[in-house]
Amino acid sequence: MGDPGPEIIESAPPAGPEASESTTDENEDDIQFVSEGSSRPVLEYIDLVCGDEEPSTYHSDILFPKMPKRQGDVLHFLNVKKVKMETESNNRNKNHCGLSKSKKPNFEYIEQPIIEEKPSCSLKEEIDNLVLPDCWNEKQAFMFTEQYKWLEIKEGKLGCKDCSTVRHLGSKAEKHVHVSKEWIAYLVTPNGSNKTTRQASLRKKIREHDVSKAHGKIQDLLKESVNDSISNLVRKQNNKNIDATIKVFNTVYSLVKHNRPLSDIEGAIELREKNGEVNCLNTRYSATRIAEHIAKEMKMKIFKNIIEENAKICIIIDEASTVSQKKSTLVIYLQCTVQSAPAPVMLFVALKELVSTTAECIFNTLLTTLNDCGFTNEYLKANLIAFCSDGASTMLGRKSGVATKLLEYFPEIIIWNCLNHRLQLSLDDSISEIKQINHFKIFLDKIYSIYHQPNKNQTKLLGTIAKELEIEIIKIGRVMGPRWAACSLQAATAVWRAYPVLYMHFSHSYSGLAKRLANINFLQDLALMIDILEEFSLLSTALQSRSTNIQKAQKLIKRTIRTLENLKIGIGKYESQIEDLIKSDKFKDIPFNKSNKFNALPRNMLLENIIQHMNLRLLSDRNHDESIFNYFDLLEPSTWPYEEITSPWIAGEKKLFHLCEILKYEISLNDFREFVNNNIKSNNVSIPTTIQKAKKIVSTIAINSAEAERGFNLMNIICTRVRNSLTIDHISDLMTINLLGKELADWDATPFVKSWSNCNHRLATDTRVRQKSTKAFYENQLAIWNLQ
């Protein structure tokens, strides 16, 4: 080699874009390389050797060992370099393709690489096919990748294959020590406005990453993985972290299932720490994030399975206000047919805050929520068969209700008005047509207003008059209003049981009400209404059952109508007790009379009106030309007109085509004919497969919005006045876990913890999380423990 000139020591220019070619930096971290008569940093020397203007005196085949900063034994290094250059002087004219034939230098102080090296020729061939950084050529890329075995180039950007392989430090994680995402994802690029500056920038970044603490820990992990795979190593390293995090997830899950505040986790974790367990996810903020993650993963898994199964669904919605009465919310449920389940499954979807309560806003919120859960419009067109809600005009209005807008998108769906609301409306319509009933309603509303006013003296008087009946009196609520039949029955029964006590109280304060109670006609009307409401309550409770489908509901409604028809002929249970009650000791202080001022209810007219309205509202379907029950009866042999059936049943097969359109499911004609023939011959027959699935789909149609009412009840339990700072999204997450989650004994937190870790969340042993605030224990409090 020729003499490169006088001895000078240069340092690489800074990596920032403001650096220039003539700028030097005394604090440069690059390796200082000293030769005979010349001194350059190793990395800058490589740039010079492999640059576009390569000096002929330098051999491109030289491999430079990695040296620590400020090499102590300079003379030893110089001797090693001199021996190497003399050994290879005969190969000076060879190009880089001859590198595969040259022997690899074997310096004693070179650390053995952790990852097995590839032959030089293979590396050269790989580099030839790569897109390199714009400030490097192939020679430079080859020399840098030889110098740093962890360095890789992809699409003109640098990355660390070691960090990309391990990705996470596991148990070696420390505070403020992070694996660089840029080096993991191969996103490292040079800075600067000219070639020299950009080269210096890459040198500085490579050097800083090579000496970084996180990269060093990655190297330690790789050393430990010599006899094991990386995946097994990481799994073993994370076992302790995963186990600790599972315990935290179980704690959060238990709190949610028992409707406890998530701030209770601090006390639970504090107890575990007292017992020797170390845990860092110990704040309510961490618990909130964990609950969100669990709810999200639950929904993702459940809804994905439903979509993959192509299950038929029915949507149930209702609108109400939260406990704070400031926000209107929409609760969304869906009922679906799952082949592995014997009956349809009811699933909570979400609780959503409404910007306004218009039909347009509710419709957009509903459709957006379903799309976010994975139910695309195409899926809904093929599998949405019904929509159920209460009878509010916003929901079921014929001109601009939510149901009308749904029909524009999905014209084949069944719009169903909640049967429980329709039952109450049939009773209210019947009562509103009889003027005499208003006296009874006004009287009960007056009692309600008296015993629900915030008057301490009134409450004290109640306790003095009849402490044993105070609970019954407080139960008196409004009747014949927008409430379900069971609520009206509870109020009327409370008046019946507290009748003598009410008369004693009203005789001192409200003489007009006392005179009403002393009228036999009023007592008879009360008994009649209780008998009617009791039948309505039985029907309403049966309709709310999750096992009740449309066909069963039809039978229950017809049975109630027959009971009311029998009541027209005879007398009810409470009416038959009137004479005995008047003669009893409990009623002896009430001077009963028959005043014409308060006429009795027209008993038969009232019962006839109720029966007519029940037939009109409950046993007919205004949304279809023909009652939908007629189509569903094809699947119920007990409703068939056997005297008209022939084989084949032509009239039934014509209806079968329309039934398939309603259910969006093709029923095999052969299966239907077999089903008909078998039932004509015998009652106990096997049901064909397509008929069984069709019966399941019919059961999917929700007949009431009782589940939505239950959802609002749970919402009020979660969002108490103490916890009304919860957001709607947080309440929705807590409801998801409560309604969809398994019992704690059956729930496995491991998949949720793994997905939590994959999302780059902190594990329970990671100290880089928010720490809970410690309660101050003042010296005055400690002083009592220091008393001698």
mmCIF file with all atom_site columns, C-alpha atoms in Angstrom, residues 450-530:
data_model
loop_
_atom_site.group_PDB
_atom_site.id
_atom_site.type_symbol
_atom_site.label_atom_id
_atom_site.label_alt_id
_atom_site.label_comp_id
_atom_site.label_asym_id
_atom_site.label_entity_id
_atom_site.label_seq_id
_atom_site.pdbx_PDB_ins_code
_atom_site.Cartn_x
_atom_site.Cartn_y
_atom_site.Cartn_z
_atom_site.occupancy
_atom_site.B_iso_or_equiv
_atom_site.pdbx_formal_charge
_atom_site.auth_seq_id
_atom_site.auth_comp_id
_atom_site.auth_asym_id
_atom_site.auth_atom_id
_atom_site.pdbx_PDB_model_num
ATOM 1  C CA . ILE A 1 450 ? -100.352 11.350 48.488 1.00 0.00 ? 450 ILE A CA 1
ATOM 2  C CA . TYR A 1 451 ? -97.989  8.572  49.489 1.00 0.00 ? 451 TYR A CA 1
ATOM 3  C CA . HIS A 1 452 ? -95.122  9.592  47.236 1.00 0.00 ? 452 HIS A CA 1
ATOM 4  C CA . GLN A 1 453 ? -94.829  13.236 48.218 1.00 0.00 ? 453 GLN A CA 1
ATOM 5  C CA . PRO A 1 454 ? -91.663  14.214 50.162 1.00 0.00 ? 454 PRO A CA 1
ATOM 6  C CA . ASN A 1 455 ? -93.432  14.879 53.476 1.00 0.00 ? 455 ASN A CA 1
ATOM 7  C CA . LYS A 1 456 ? -91.729  13.672 56.655 1.00 0.00 ? 456 LYS A CA 1
ATOM 8  C CA . ASN A 1 457 ? -94.901  14.068 58.721 1.00 0.00 ? 457 ASN A CA 1
ATOM 9  C CA . GLN A 1 458 ? -96.803  11.962 56.188 1.00 0.00 ? 458 GLN A CA 1
ATOM 10 C CA . THR A 1 459 ? -94.244  9.176  56.393 1.00 0.00 ? 459 THR A CA 1
ATOM 11 C CA . LYS A 1 460 ? -94.261  9.289  60.181 1.00 0.00 ? 460 LYS A CA 1
ATOM 12 C CA . LEU A 1 461 ? -98.067  9.097  60.216 1.00 0.00 ? 461 LEU A CA 1
ATOM 13 C CA . LEU A 1 462 ? -97.972  6.048  57.939 1.00 0.00 ? 462 LEU A CA 1
ATOM 14 C CA . GLY A 1 463 ? -95.601  4.282  60.302 1.00 0.00 ? 463 GLY A CA 1
ATOM 15 C CA . THR A 1 464 ? -97.833  5.102  63.256 1.00 0.00 ? 464 THR A CA 1
ATOM 16 C CA . ILE A 1 465 ? -101.066 3.912  61.584 1.00 0.00 ? 465 ILE A CA 1
ATOM 17 C CA . ALA A 1 466 ? -99.930  0.622  60.136 1.00 0.00 ? 466 ALA A CA 1
ATOM 18 C CA . LYS A 1 467 ? -96.277  -0.247 60.312 1.00 0.00 ? 467 LYS A CA 1
ATOM 19 C CA . GLU A 1 468 ? -96.893  -3.793 59.181 1.00 0.00 ? 468 GLU A CA 1
ATOM 20 C CA . LEU A 1 469 ? -98.659  -2.540 56.041 1.00 0.00 ? 469 LEU A CA 1
ATOM 21 C CA . GLU A 1 470 ? -96.382  0.374  55.255 1.00 0.00 ? 470 GLU A CA 1
ATOM 22 C CA . ILE A 1 471 ? -94.542  -1.575 52.524 1.00 0.00 ? 471 ILE A CA 1
ATOM 23 C CA . GLU A 1 472 ? -97.814  -2.384 50.770 1.00 0.00 ? 472 GLU A CA 1
ATOM 24 C CA . ILE A 1 473 ? -98.888  1.262  50.840 1.00 0.00 ? 473 ILE A CA 1
ATOM 25 C CA . ILE A 1 474 ? -95.611  2.472  49.376 1.00 0.00 ? 474 ILE A CA 1
ATOM 26 C CA . LYS A 1 475 ? -96.064  -0.043 46.512 1.00 0.00 ? 475 LYS A CA 1
ATOM 27 C CA . ILE A 1 476 ? -99.123  1.833  45.302 1.00 0.00 ? 476 ILE A CA 1
ATOM 28 C CA . GLY A 1 477 ? -98.227  3.285  41.923 1.00 0.00 ? 477 GLY A CA 1
ATOM 29 C CA . ARG A 1 478 ? -100.023 4.668  38.911 1.00 0.00 ? 478 ARG A CA 1
ATOM 30 C CA . VAL A 1 479 ? -102.262 2.224  37.067 1.00 0.00 ? 479 VAL A CA 1
ATOM 31 C CA . MET A 1 480 ? -103.762 2.210  33.591 1.00 0.00 ? 480 MET A CA 1
ATOM 32 C CA . GLY A 1 481 ? -100.835 4.196  32.272 1.00 0.00 ? 481 GLY A CA 1
ATOM 33 C CA . PRO A 1 482 ? -97.754  3.485  30.182 1.00 0.00 ? 482 PRO A CA 1
ATOM 34 C CA . ARG A 1 483 ? -96.699  0.592  32.413 1.00 0.00 ? 483 ARG A CA 1
ATOM 35 C CA . TRP A 1 484 ? -96.767  -3.141 31.935 1.00 0.00 ? 484 TRP A CA 1
ATOM 36 C CA . ALA A 1 485 ? -99.640  -5.152 33.379 1.00 0.00 ? 485 ALA A CA 1
ATOM 37 C CA . ALA A 1 486 ? -97.592  -6.623 36.210 1.00 0.00 ? 486 ALA A CA 1
ATOM 38 C CA . CYS A 1 487 ? -96.870  -3.114 37.544 1.00 0.00 ? 487 CYS A CA 1
ATOM 39 C CA . SER A 1 488 ? -100.563 -2.178 37.478 1.00 0.00 ? 488 SER A CA 1
ATOM 40 C CA . LEU A 1 489 ? -101.445 -5.416 39.259 1.00 0.00 ? 489 LEU A CA 1
ATOM 41 C CA . GLN A 1 490 ? -98.925  -4.671 42.000 1.00 0.00 ? 490 GLN A CA 1
ATOM 42 C CA . ALA A 1 491 ? -100.460 -1.241 42.628 1.00 0.00 ? 491 ALA A CA 1
ATOM 43 C CA . ALA A 1 492 ? -104.068 -2.492 42.643 1.00 0.00 ? 492 ALA A CA 1
ATOM 44 C CA . THR A 1 493 ? -103.201 -5.408 44.938 1.00 0.00 ? 493 THR A CA 1
ATOM 45 C CA . ALA A 1 494 ? -101.463 -3.028 47.354 1.00 0.00 ? 494 ALA A CA 1
ATOM 46 C CA . VAL A 1 495 ? -104.704 -1.003 47.665 1.00 0.00 ? 495 VAL A CA 1
ATOM 47 C CA . TRP A 1 496 ? -106.706 -4.194 48.255 1.00 0.00 ? 496 TRP A CA 1
ATOM 48 C CA . ARG A 1 497 ? -104.424 -5.381 51.071 1.00 0.00 ? 497 ARG A CA 1
ATOM 49 C CA . ALA A 1 498 ? -104.192 -1.968 52.752 1.00 0.00 ? 498 ALA A CA 1
ATOM 50 C CA . TYR A 1 499 ? -107.914 -1.163 52.310 1.00 0.00 ? 499 TYR A CA 1
ATOM 51 C CA . PRO A 1 500 ? -108.892 -0.857 56.022 1.00 0.00 ? 500 PRO A CA 1
ATOM 52 C CA . VAL A 1 501 ? -105.769 1.125  56.895 1.00 0.00 ? 501 VAL A CA 1
ATOM 53 C CA . LEU A 1 502 ? -106.353 3.506  53.991 1.00 0.00 ? 502 LEU A CA 1
ATOM 54 C CA . TYR A 1 503 ? -109.912 4.159  55.154 1.00 0.00 ? 503 TYR A CA 1
ATOM 55 C CA . MET A 1 504 ? -108.726 4.918  58.721 1.00 0.00 ? 504 MET A CA 1
ATOM 56 C CA . HIS A 1 505 ? -106.109 7.338  57.403 1.00 0.00 ? 505 HIS A CA 1
ATOM 57 C CA . PHE A 1 506 ? -108.425 9.081  54.907 1.00 0.00 ? 506 PHE A CA 1
ATOM 58 C CA . SER A 1 507 ? -111.259 9.432  57.450 1.00 0.00 ? 507 SER A CA 1
ATOM 59 C CA . HIS A 1 508 ? -109.022 11.842 59.405 1.00 0.00 ? 508 HIS A CA 1
ATOM 60 C CA . SER A 1 509 ? -107.505 13.817 56.540 1.00 0.00 ? 509 SER A CA 1
ATOM 61 C CA . TYR A 1 510 ? -109.305 13.167 53.233 1.00 0.00 ? 510 TYR A CA 1
ATOM 62 C CA . SER A 1 511 ? -113.024 12.683 53.789 1.00 0.00 ? 511 SER A CA 1
ATOM 63 C CA . GLY A 1 512 ? -113.805 12.534 50.047 1.00 0.00 ? 512 GLY A CA 1
ATOM 64 C CA . LEU A 1 513 ? -111.466 9.599  49.523 1.00 0.00 ? 513 LEU A CA 1
ATOM 65 C CA . ALA A 1 514 ? -112.851 7.892  52.615 1.00 0.00 ? 514 ALA A CA 1
ATOM 66 C CA . LYS A 1 515 ? -116.385 8.080  51.180 1.00 0.00 ? 515 LYS A CA 1
ATOM 67 C CA . ARG A 1 516 ? -115.170 6.397  47.985 1.00 0.00 ? 516 ARG A CA 1
ATOM 68 C CA . LEU A 1 517 ? -113.656 3.562  49.970 1.00 0.00 ? 517 LEU A CA 1
ATOM 69 C CA . ALA A 1 518 ? -116.902 3.137  51.885 1.00 0.00 ? 518 ALA A CA 1
ATOM 70 C CA . ASN A 1 519 ? -118.797 2.623  48.626 1.00 0.00 ? 519 ASN A CA 1
ATOM 71 C CA . ILE A 1 520 ? -119.443 -1.054 47.793 1.00 0.00 ? 520 ILE A CA 1
ATOM 72 C CA . ASN A 1 521 ? -119.335 -0.237 44.062 1.00 0.00 ? 521 ASN A CA 1
ATOM 73 C CA . PHE A 1 522 ? -115.730 0.911  44.405 1.00 0.00 ? 522 PHE A CA 1
ATOM 74 C CA . LEU A 1 523 ? -114.755 -2.291 46.210 1.00 0.00 ? 523 LEU A CA 1
ATOM 75 C CA . GLN A 1 524 ? -116.425 -4.350 43.475 1.00 0.00 ? 524 GLN A CA 1
ATOM 76 C CA . ASP A 1 525 ? -114.633 -2.396 40.739 1.00 0.00 ? 525 ASP A CA 1
ATOM 77 C CA . LEU A 1 526 ? -111.318 -2.901 42.510 1.00 0.00 ? 526 LEU A CA 1
ATOM 78 C CA . ALA A 1 527 ? -111.921 -6.660 42.736 1.00 0.00 ? 527 ALA A CA 1
ATOM 79 C CA . LEU A 1 528 ? -112.869 -6.848 39.032 1.00 0.00 ? 528 LEU A CA 1
ATOM 80 C CA . MET A 1 529 ? -109.765 -4.918 37.956 1.00 0.00 ? 529 MET A CA 1
ATOM 81 C CA . ILE A 1 530 ? -107.509 -7.153 40.046 1.00 0.00 ? 530 ILE A CA 1
#
